[in-house]
XYZ file of C-alpha atoms in Angstrom:
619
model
C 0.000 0.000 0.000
C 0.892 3.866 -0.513
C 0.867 6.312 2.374
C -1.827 8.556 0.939
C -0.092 11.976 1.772
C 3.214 11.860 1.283
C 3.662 12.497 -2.630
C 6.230 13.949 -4.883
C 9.146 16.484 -3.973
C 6.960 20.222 -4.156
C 9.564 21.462 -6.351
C 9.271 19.129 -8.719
C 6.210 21.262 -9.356
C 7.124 23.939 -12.279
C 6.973 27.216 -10.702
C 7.694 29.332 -13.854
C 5.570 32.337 -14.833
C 4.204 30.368 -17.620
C 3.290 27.891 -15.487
C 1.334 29.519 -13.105
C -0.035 31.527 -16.233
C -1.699 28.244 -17.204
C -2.625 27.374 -13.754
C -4.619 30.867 -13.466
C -5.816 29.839 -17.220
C -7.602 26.875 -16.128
C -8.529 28.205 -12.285
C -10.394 30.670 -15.028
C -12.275 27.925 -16.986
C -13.330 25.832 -14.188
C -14.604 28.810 -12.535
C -16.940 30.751 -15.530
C -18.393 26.913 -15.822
C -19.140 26.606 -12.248
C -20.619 30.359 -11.647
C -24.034 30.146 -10.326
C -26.913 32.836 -11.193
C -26.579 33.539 -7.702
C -22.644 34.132 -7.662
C -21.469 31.348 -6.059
C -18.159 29.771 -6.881
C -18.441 27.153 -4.039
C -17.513 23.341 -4.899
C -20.946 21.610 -4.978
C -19.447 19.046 -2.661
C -18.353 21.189 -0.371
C -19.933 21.455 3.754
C -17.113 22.346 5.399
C -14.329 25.078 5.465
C -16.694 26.623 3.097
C -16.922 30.114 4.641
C -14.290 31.211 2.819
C -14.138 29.001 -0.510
C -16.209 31.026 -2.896
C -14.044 34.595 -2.206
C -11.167 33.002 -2.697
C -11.856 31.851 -6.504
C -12.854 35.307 -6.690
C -9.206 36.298 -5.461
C -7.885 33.573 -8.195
C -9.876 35.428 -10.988
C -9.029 38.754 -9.814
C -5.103 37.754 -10.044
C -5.813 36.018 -13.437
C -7.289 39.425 -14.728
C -4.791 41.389 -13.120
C -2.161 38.793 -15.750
C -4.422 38.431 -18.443
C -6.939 41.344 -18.556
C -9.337 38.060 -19.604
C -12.917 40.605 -20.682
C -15.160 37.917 -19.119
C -13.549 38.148 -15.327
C -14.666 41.483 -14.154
C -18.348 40.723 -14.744
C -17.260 37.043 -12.787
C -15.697 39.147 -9.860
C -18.111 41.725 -9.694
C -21.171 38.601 -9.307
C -19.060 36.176 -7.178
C -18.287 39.283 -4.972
C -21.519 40.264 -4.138
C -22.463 36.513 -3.410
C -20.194 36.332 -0.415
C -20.914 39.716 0.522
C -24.698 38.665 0.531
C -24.668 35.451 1.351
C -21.274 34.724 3.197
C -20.619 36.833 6.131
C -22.381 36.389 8.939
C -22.988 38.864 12.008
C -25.347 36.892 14.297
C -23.125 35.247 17.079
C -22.906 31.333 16.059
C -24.838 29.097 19.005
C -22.625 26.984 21.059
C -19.762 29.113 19.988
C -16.957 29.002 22.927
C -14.719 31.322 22.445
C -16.377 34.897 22.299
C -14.957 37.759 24.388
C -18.148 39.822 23.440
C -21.456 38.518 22.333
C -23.712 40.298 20.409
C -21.214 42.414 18.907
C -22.435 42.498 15.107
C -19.174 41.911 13.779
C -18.888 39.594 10.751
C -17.427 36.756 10.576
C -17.034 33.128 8.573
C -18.406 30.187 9.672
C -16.651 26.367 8.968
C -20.385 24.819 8.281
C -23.000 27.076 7.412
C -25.177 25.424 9.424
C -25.892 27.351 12.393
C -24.695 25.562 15.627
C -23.664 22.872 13.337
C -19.450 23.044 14.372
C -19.050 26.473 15.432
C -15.195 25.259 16.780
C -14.013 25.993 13.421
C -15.361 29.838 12.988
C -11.880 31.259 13.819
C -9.833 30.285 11.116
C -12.582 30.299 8.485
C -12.485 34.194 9.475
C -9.322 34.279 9.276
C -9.025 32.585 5.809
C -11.986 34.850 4.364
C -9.989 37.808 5.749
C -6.843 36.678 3.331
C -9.139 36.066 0.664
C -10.749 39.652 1.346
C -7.141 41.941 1.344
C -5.669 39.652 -1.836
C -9.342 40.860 -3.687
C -8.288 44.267 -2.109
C -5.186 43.945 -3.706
C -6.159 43.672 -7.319
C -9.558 45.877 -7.069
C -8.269 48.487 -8.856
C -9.883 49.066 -12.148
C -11.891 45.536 -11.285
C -14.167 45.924 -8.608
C -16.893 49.018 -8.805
C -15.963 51.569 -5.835
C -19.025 50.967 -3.967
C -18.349 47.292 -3.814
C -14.656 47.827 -2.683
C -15.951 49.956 0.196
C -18.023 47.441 1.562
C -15.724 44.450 1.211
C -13.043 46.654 3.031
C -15.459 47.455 5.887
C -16.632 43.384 6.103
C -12.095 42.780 5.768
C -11.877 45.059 9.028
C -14.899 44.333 10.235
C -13.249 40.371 10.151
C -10.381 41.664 11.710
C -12.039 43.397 14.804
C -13.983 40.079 15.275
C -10.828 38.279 15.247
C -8.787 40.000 17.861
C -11.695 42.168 19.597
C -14.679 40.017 20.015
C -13.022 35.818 20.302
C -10.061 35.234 22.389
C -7.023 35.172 19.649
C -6.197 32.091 18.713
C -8.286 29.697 20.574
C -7.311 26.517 18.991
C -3.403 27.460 19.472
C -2.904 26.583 16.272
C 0.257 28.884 15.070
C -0.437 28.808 11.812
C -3.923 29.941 12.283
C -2.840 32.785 13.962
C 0.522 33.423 12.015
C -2.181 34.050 9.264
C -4.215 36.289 11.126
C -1.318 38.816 11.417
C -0.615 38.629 7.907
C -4.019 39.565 7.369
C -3.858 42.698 9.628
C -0.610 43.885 7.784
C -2.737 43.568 4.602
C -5.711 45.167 5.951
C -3.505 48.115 7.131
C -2.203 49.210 4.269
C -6.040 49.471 2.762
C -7.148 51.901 5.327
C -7.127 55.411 6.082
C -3.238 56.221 7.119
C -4.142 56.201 11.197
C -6.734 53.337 11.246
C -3.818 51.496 9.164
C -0.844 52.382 11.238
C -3.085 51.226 14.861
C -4.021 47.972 12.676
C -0.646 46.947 12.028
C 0.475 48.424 15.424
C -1.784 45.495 16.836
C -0.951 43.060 14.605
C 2.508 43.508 14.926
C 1.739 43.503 19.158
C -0.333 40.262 18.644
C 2.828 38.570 16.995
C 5.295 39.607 19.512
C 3.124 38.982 22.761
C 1.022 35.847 21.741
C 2.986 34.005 19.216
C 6.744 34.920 19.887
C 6.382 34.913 23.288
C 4.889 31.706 23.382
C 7.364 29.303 21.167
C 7.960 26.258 22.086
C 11.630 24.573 22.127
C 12.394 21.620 20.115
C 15.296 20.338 19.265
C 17.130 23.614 20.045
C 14.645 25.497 18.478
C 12.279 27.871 19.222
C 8.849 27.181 16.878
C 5.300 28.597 17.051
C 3.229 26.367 18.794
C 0.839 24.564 16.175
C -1.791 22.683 18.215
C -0.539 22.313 21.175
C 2.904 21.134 20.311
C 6.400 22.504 18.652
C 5.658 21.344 15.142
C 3.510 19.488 13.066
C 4.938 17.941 9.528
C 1.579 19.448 7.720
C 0.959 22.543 9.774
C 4.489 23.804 10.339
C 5.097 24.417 6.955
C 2.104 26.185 6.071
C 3.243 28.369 9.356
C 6.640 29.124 7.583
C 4.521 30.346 3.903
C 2.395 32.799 6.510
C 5.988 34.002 8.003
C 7.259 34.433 4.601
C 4.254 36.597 3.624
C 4.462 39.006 6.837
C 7.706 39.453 6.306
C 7.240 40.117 2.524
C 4.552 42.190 3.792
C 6.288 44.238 6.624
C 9.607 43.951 6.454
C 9.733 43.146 10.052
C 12.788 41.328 10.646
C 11.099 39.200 13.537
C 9.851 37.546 10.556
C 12.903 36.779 9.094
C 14.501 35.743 12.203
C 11.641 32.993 13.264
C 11.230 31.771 9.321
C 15.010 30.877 9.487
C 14.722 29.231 12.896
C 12.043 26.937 11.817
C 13.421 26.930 8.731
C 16.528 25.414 9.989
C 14.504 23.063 12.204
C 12.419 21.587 9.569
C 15.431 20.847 7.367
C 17.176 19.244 10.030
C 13.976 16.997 10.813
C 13.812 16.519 7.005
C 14.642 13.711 5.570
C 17.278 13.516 1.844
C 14.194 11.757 0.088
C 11.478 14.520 1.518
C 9.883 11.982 3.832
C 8.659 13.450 7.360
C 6.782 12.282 10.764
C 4.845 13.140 13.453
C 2.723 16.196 14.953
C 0.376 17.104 17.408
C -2.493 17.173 14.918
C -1.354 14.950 11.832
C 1.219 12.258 11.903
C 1.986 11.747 8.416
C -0.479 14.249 6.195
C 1.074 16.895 4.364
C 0.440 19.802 3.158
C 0.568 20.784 -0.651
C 0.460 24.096 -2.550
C -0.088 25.848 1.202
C 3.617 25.043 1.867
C 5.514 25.847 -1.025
C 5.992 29.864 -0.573
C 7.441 29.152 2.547
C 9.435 26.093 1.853
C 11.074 28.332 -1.401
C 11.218 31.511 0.197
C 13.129 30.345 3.588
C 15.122 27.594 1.362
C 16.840 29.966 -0.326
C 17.391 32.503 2.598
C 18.934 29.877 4.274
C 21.024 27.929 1.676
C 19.016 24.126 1.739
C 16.911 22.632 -0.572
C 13.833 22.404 1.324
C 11.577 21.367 -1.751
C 12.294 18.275 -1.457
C 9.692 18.206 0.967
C 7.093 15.962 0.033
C 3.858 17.354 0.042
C 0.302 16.240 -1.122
C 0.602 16.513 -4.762
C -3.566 16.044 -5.306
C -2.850 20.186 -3.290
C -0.117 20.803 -5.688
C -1.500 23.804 -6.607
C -4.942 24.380 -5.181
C -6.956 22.825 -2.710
C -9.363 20.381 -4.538
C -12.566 18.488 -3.290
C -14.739 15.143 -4.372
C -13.772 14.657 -8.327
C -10.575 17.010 -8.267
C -12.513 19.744 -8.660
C -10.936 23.623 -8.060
C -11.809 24.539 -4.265
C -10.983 27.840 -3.193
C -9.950 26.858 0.407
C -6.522 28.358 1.143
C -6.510 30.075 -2.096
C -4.610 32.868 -0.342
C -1.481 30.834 -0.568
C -1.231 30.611 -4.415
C -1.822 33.638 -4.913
C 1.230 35.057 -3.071
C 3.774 32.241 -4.329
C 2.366 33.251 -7.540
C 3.350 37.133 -6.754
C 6.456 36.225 -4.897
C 9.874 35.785 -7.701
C 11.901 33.769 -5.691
C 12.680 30.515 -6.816
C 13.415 27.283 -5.874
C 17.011 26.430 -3.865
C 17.978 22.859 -4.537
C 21.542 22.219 -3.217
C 21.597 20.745 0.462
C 22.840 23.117 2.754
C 26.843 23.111 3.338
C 26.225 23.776 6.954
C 26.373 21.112 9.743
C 23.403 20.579 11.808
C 23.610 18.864 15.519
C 19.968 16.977 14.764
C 20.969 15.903 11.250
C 23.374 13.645 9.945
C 22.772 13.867 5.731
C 24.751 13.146 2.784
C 24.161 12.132 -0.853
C 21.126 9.602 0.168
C 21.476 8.883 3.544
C 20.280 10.537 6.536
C 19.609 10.269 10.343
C 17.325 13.055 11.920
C 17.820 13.564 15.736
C 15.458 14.296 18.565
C 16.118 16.485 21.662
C 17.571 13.453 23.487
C 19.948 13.220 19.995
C 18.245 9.867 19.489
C 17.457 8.905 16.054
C 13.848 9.542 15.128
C 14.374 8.562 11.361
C 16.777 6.501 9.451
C 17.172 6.709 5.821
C 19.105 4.934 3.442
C 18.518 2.879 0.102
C 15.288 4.855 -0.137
C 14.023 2.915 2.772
C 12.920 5.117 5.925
C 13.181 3.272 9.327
C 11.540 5.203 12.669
C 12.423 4.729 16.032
C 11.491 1.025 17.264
C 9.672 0.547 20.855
C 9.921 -2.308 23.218
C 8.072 -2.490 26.574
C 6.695 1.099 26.047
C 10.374 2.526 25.239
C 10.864 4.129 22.132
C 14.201 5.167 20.534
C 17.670 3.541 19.141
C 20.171 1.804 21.432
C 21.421 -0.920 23.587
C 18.800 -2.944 25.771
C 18.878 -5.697 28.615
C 16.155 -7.280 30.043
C 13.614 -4.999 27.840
C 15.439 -1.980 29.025
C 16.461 0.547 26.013
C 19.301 2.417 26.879
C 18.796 5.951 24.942
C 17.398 8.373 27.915
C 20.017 10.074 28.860
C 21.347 11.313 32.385
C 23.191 14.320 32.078
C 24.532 16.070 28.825
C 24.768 14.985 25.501
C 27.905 15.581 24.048
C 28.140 15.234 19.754
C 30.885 15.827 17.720
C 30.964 16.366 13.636
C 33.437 15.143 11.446
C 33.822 15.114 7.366
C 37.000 13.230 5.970
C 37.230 11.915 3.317
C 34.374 12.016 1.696
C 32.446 10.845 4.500
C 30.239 12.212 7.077
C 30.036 11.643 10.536
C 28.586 12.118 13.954
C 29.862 10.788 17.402
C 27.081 11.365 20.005
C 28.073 10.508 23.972
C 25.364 10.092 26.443
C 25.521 9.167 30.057
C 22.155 6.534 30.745
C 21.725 4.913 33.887
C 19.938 1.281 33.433
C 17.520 -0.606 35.008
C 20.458 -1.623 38.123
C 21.135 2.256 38.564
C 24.506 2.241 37.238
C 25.123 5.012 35.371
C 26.978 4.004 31.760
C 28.106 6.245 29.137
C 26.390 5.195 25.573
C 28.798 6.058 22.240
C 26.700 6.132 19.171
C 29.133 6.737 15.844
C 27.155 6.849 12.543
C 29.159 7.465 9.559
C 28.252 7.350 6.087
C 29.767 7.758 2.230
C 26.211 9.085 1.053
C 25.245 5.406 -0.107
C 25.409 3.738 3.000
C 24.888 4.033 6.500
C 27.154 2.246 9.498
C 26.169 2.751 13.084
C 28.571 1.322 15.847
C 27.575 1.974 19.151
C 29.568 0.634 22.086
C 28.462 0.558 25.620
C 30.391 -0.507 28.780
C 29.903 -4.959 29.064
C 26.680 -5.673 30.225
C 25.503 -8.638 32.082
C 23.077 -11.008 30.196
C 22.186 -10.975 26.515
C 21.626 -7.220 24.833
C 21.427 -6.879 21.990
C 20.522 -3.042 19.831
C 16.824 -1.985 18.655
C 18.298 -0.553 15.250
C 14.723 0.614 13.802
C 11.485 0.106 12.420
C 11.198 -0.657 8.758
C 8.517 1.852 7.754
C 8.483 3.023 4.668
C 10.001 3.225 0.837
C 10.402 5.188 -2.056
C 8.127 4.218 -5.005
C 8.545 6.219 -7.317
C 6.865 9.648 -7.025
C 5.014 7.974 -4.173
C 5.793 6.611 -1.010
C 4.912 2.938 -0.092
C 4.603 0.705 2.855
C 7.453 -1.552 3.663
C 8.080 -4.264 6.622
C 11.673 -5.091 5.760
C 14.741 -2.522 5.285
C 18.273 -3.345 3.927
C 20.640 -3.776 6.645
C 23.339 -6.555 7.525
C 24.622 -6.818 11.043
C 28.197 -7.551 12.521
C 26.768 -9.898 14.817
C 23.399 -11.836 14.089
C 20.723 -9.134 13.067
C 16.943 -10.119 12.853
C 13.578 -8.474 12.072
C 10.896 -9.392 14.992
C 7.447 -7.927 15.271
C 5.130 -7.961 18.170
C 3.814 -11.600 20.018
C 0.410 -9.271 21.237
C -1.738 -7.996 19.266
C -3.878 -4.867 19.749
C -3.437 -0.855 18.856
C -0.384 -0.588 20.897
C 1.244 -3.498 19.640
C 2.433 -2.099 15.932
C 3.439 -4.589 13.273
C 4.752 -3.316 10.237
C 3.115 -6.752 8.222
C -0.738 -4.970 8.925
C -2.237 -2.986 6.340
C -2.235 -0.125 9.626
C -0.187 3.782 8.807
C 1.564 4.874 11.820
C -0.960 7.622 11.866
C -4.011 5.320 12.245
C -1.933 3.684 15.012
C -1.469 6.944 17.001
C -4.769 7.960 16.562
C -6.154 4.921 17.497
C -4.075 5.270 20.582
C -4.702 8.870 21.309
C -6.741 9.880 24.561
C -9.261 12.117 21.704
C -11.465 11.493 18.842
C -9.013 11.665 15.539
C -8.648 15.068 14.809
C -8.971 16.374 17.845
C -6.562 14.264 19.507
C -2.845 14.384 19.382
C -1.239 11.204 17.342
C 2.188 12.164 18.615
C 0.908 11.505 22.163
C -0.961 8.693 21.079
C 2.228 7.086 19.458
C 3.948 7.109 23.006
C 1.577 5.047 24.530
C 2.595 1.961 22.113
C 4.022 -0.969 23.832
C 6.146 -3.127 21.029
C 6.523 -2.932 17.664
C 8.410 -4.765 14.533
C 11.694 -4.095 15.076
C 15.788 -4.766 14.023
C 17.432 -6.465 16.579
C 21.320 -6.826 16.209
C 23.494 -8.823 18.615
C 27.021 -7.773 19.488
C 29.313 -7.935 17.112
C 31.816 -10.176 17.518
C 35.935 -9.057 18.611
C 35.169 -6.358 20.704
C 37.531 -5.513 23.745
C 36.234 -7.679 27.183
C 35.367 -4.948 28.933
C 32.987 -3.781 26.300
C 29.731 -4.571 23.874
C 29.928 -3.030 20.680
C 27.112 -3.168 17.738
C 27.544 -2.546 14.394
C 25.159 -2.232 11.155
C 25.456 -1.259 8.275
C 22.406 0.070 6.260
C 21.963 0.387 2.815
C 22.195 -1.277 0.077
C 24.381 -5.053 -0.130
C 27.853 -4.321 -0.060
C 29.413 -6.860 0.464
C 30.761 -8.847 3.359
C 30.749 -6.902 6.915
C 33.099 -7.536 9.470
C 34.026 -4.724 11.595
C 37.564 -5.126 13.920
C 37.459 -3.333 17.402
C 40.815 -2.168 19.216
C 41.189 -0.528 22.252
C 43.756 1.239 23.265
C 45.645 4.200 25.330
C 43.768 6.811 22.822
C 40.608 5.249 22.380
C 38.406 2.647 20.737
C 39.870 2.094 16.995
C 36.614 0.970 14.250
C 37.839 -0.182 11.261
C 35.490 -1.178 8.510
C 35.446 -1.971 4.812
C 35.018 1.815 4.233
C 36.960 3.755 7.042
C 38.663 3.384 9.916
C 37.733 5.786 13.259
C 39.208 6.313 16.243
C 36.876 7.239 19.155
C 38.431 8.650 22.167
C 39.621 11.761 24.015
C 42.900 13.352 23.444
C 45.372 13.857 25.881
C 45.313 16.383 28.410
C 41.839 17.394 27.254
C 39.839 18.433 30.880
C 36.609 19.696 28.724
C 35.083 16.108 28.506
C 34.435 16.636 24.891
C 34.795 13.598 22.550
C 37.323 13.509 20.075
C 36.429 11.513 16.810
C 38.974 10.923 14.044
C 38.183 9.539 10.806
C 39.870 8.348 7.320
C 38.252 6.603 4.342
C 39.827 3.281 3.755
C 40.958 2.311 -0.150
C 38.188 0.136 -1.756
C 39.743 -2.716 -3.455
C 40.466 -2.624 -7.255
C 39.039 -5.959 -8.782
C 42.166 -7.351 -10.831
C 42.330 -6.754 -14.738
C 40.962 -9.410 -16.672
């Protein structure tokens, strides 16, 4: 099976004028067939996120016009226009609505369902959408929309606006993209109103930013990210954050902007696997966004050097949001129409810079948690996620069911290229299940083909062995596919186990399950509502690689090695210990780990050369 969200690379997507010429050419077509008598330009299937839909193919047409100067759009706008004026904006206070500040207040505002009652929970950011889709009609009025019309769809914009941050709490859902967006709209707004109305607008928007986004980031992974949902970052919602930071600071020039784009930026590349693949959030595990993403994924890849395309997003969204039949919805239509007005184009070289939660090179990469335990393992286009065994979830040694990847005190990591290899050495104190406290070395090293992990660990009692990942996923493709095995050969014996129980916490990678049905399944909340990540942790056992010590390590120590990637031949690491460290020598390199002399800092030292390949003879 295919995961259903995880598509093609979003720059594979052309993103030349031309080509968003002939997207705007047949947004055009499919909209002057669907027109009603009444104006609307809502998908027939539609029910829900609908409040804004119908404006923002009006905002579509009114950029195509704006291109093309097409004689049968202003008629189009003028009609579509007045239908969401009309029939769109409600003032009435929605029943069973939570989060008002002031009732009664008049106010417009979007609803999710038009139903009254119906789901009232998702009012806020169907204002804030139709407030996007009102400024970007704003935008292109001129010589389009009649004057009297413009006036009232800038007094419904600020009216939206004053709803948003006067009459509801802001951001009720703490959803940072949701309210990342309503900035943006308030810098729009401003700059459509009478010079002091404008400047107090944007005063408050830019207040709203500092004081109830900013302020609140969450830290992940050294970073500090809006909080979408409850958590630091969700791989659909966080990148639709970074296109709303790219337009406020295309918008204001605020360097704020700049400054958190680039942070989260940074952190998404980092979490990013070479092949685009990405997992986890407190919303959606494994859905991903489409066209929403790309302005900020292009904009903040080039400002910071790394190819962040490669991303891969829901290519069904490649360039608008579609419903039942493929059919043009105009939900989010705000976002193409500023990565169609933004010039910057794609960056596609990785970045040259090294990251502490990111190993990457050529086709290979190992993205880090906090704890700088591996949370994804790529290589050979196969992705592998972090195993769990008797509720325990991560990569390293265990004894007795107990994984030994929490640490007790500081992580230390050291980076090293030689060679034409990459590598990272991280050093982690972990006390185990008898209290004593044991420092964990984890070397992974890679030639951008393959992977090799050693990890060596003071002698343990018993029978460990290392939980090396859980085969997840593969490229297919421009798709992404479903995979119980990965290519990996062990030092010592290496085996693929799944679960004995069965049940949602119990995960085997054999079932026709996604990790994301698994979490939610798992999650304290209805799907949707509850958070998959949270969920996820609750799992007991799943499929996993299991890899015995290798064989010809020093007494006093356990040392695992594998290698993945693709088969290359025979494996058979040598181990020496001496007055400078632990010596590795593989097929492909040989490392020394160890600390110099006279070094009182504690810091690991890691030295590493590329060994010759051997030259089959002539024939």
């Amino acid at each position: 099976m295919h995961l259903p969200y995880q598509r093609g690379p979003l720059h594979d997507l052309p993103d030349s004028s031309q080509a968003y010429d002939a997207v705007l050419a047949d947004v055009t077509e499919q909209a002057l067939a669907r027109l009603t008598p009444d104006g609307s330009l809502e998908h027939p299937a539609g029910g829900d996120d609908i409040g804004d839909t119908s404006l923002g193919v009006t905002s579509l047409l009114a950029l195509a016009w704006q291109r093309s100067r097409d004689p049968r759009l202003p008629a189009a706008v003028g009609r579509s226009l007045a239908f969401h004026l009309r029939e769109r904006v409600y003032r009435e206070d929605n029943p069973g609505y939570p989060n008002l500040r002031r009732r009664d207040t008049q106010l417009p505002y979007a609803r999710y369902v038009l139903e009254a009652g119906a789901h009232p929970i998702g009012d806020w950011p169907s204002t804030v959408w139709a407030l996007l889709q009102a400024v970007n009609v704003l935008d292109a009025a001129d010589g389009l929309v009649a004057d009297t019309q413009r006036a009232q769809l800038l007094d419904t914009a600020h009216g939206y606006w004053r709803r948003l941050t006067e009459a509801t709490f802001f951001n009720p859902q703490e959803a940072g993209n949701q309210a990342i967006g309503c900035v943006v709209g308030g810098l729009m707004l401003a700059r459509h109103l009478p010079p002091e109305q404008g400047e107090s607008v944007r005063s408050r928007a830019l207040t709203l930013y500092a004081d109830e986004i900013r302020a609140r980031r969450i830290r992940d992974r050294g970073a500090l990210l809006p909080p979408e949902h409850r958590g630091a970052y969700d791989n659909n919602y966080g990148p639709i954050s970074l296109s709303f930071l790219a337009q406020a600071h295309r918008v204001s020039g605020e360097g704020m902007f700049a400054e958190d784009g680039d942070a989260l930026a940074r952190y998404l590349d980092a979490r990013l696997t070479n092949g685009g693949f990405d997992i986890g959030g407190p919303r959606y595990s494994e859905q991903h966004s489409g066209f929403e993403s790309v302005l900020g994924l292009r904009y903040f890849g080039r400002r910071i050097g790394s190819d962040l395309g490669r991303y891969r997003g829901d290519s069904r969204w490649g360039r608008h949001a579609t419903r039942a039949g493929d059919g043009l919805d105009g939900h989010f239509a705000f976002m193409l129409v500023w990565q169609i007005q933004d010039p910057t184009r794609w960056y596609r070289t990785p970045a040259a810079s090294t990251a502490r939660h990111q190993l990457r090179a050529g086709t290979v990469s190992v993205a880090f948690d906090d704890r700088m335990t591996p949370t994804l393992v790529e290589a050979a286009g196969t992705y592998c996620l972090a195993a769990a065994v008797n509720r325990q979830h991560g990569f390293g040694p265990v004894l007795d069911g107990f994984l030994m990847c929490r640490p007790a005190g500081e992580v230390r990591v050291r980076d090293v290229r030689a060679d034409g290899l990459t590598a990272k050495l991280v050093t982690k104190p972990v006390v185990g299940r008898d209290h004593v406290l044991r420092h964990v070395r984890s070397l992974y090293v890679t030639d951008g083909t393959s992977l090799w992990t050693t990890v060596v660990v003071q002698r343990l009692d018993g029978t460990p062995y290392l939980l090396a990942g859980l085969p997840y996923a593969a490229d297919d493709g421009d798709r992404v596919r479903r995979t119980a095995h990965a290519p990996a050969t062990g030092a010592g014996p290496l085996r693929l186990t799944h679960p004995r129980s069965t049940g949602a916490d119990h995960f085997d990678t054999r079932a026709a399950t996604t990790q994301e049905q698994a979490a939610f399944a798992l999650a304290a909340d209805p799907r949707v509502y509850g958070n998959p990540d949270e969920g996820w942790r609750h799992l007991v056992s799943s499929s996993a690689l299991e890899a015995d010590p290798a064989p010809g390590a020093p007494e006093h120590l356990h040392v695992f090695a594998v290698r993945h990637g693709p088969e290359g031949g025979p494996f058979a690491p040598a181990f020496e210990d001496g007055a400078t460290g632990l010596t590795v020598r593989t097929e492909a390199f040989t490392a020394l780990i160890g600390q110099p002399a006279g070094d009182t800092s504690g810091e690991p030292e890691l030295t590493l050369h590329a060994r010759p390949r051997a030259v089959p003879p002539p024939c």
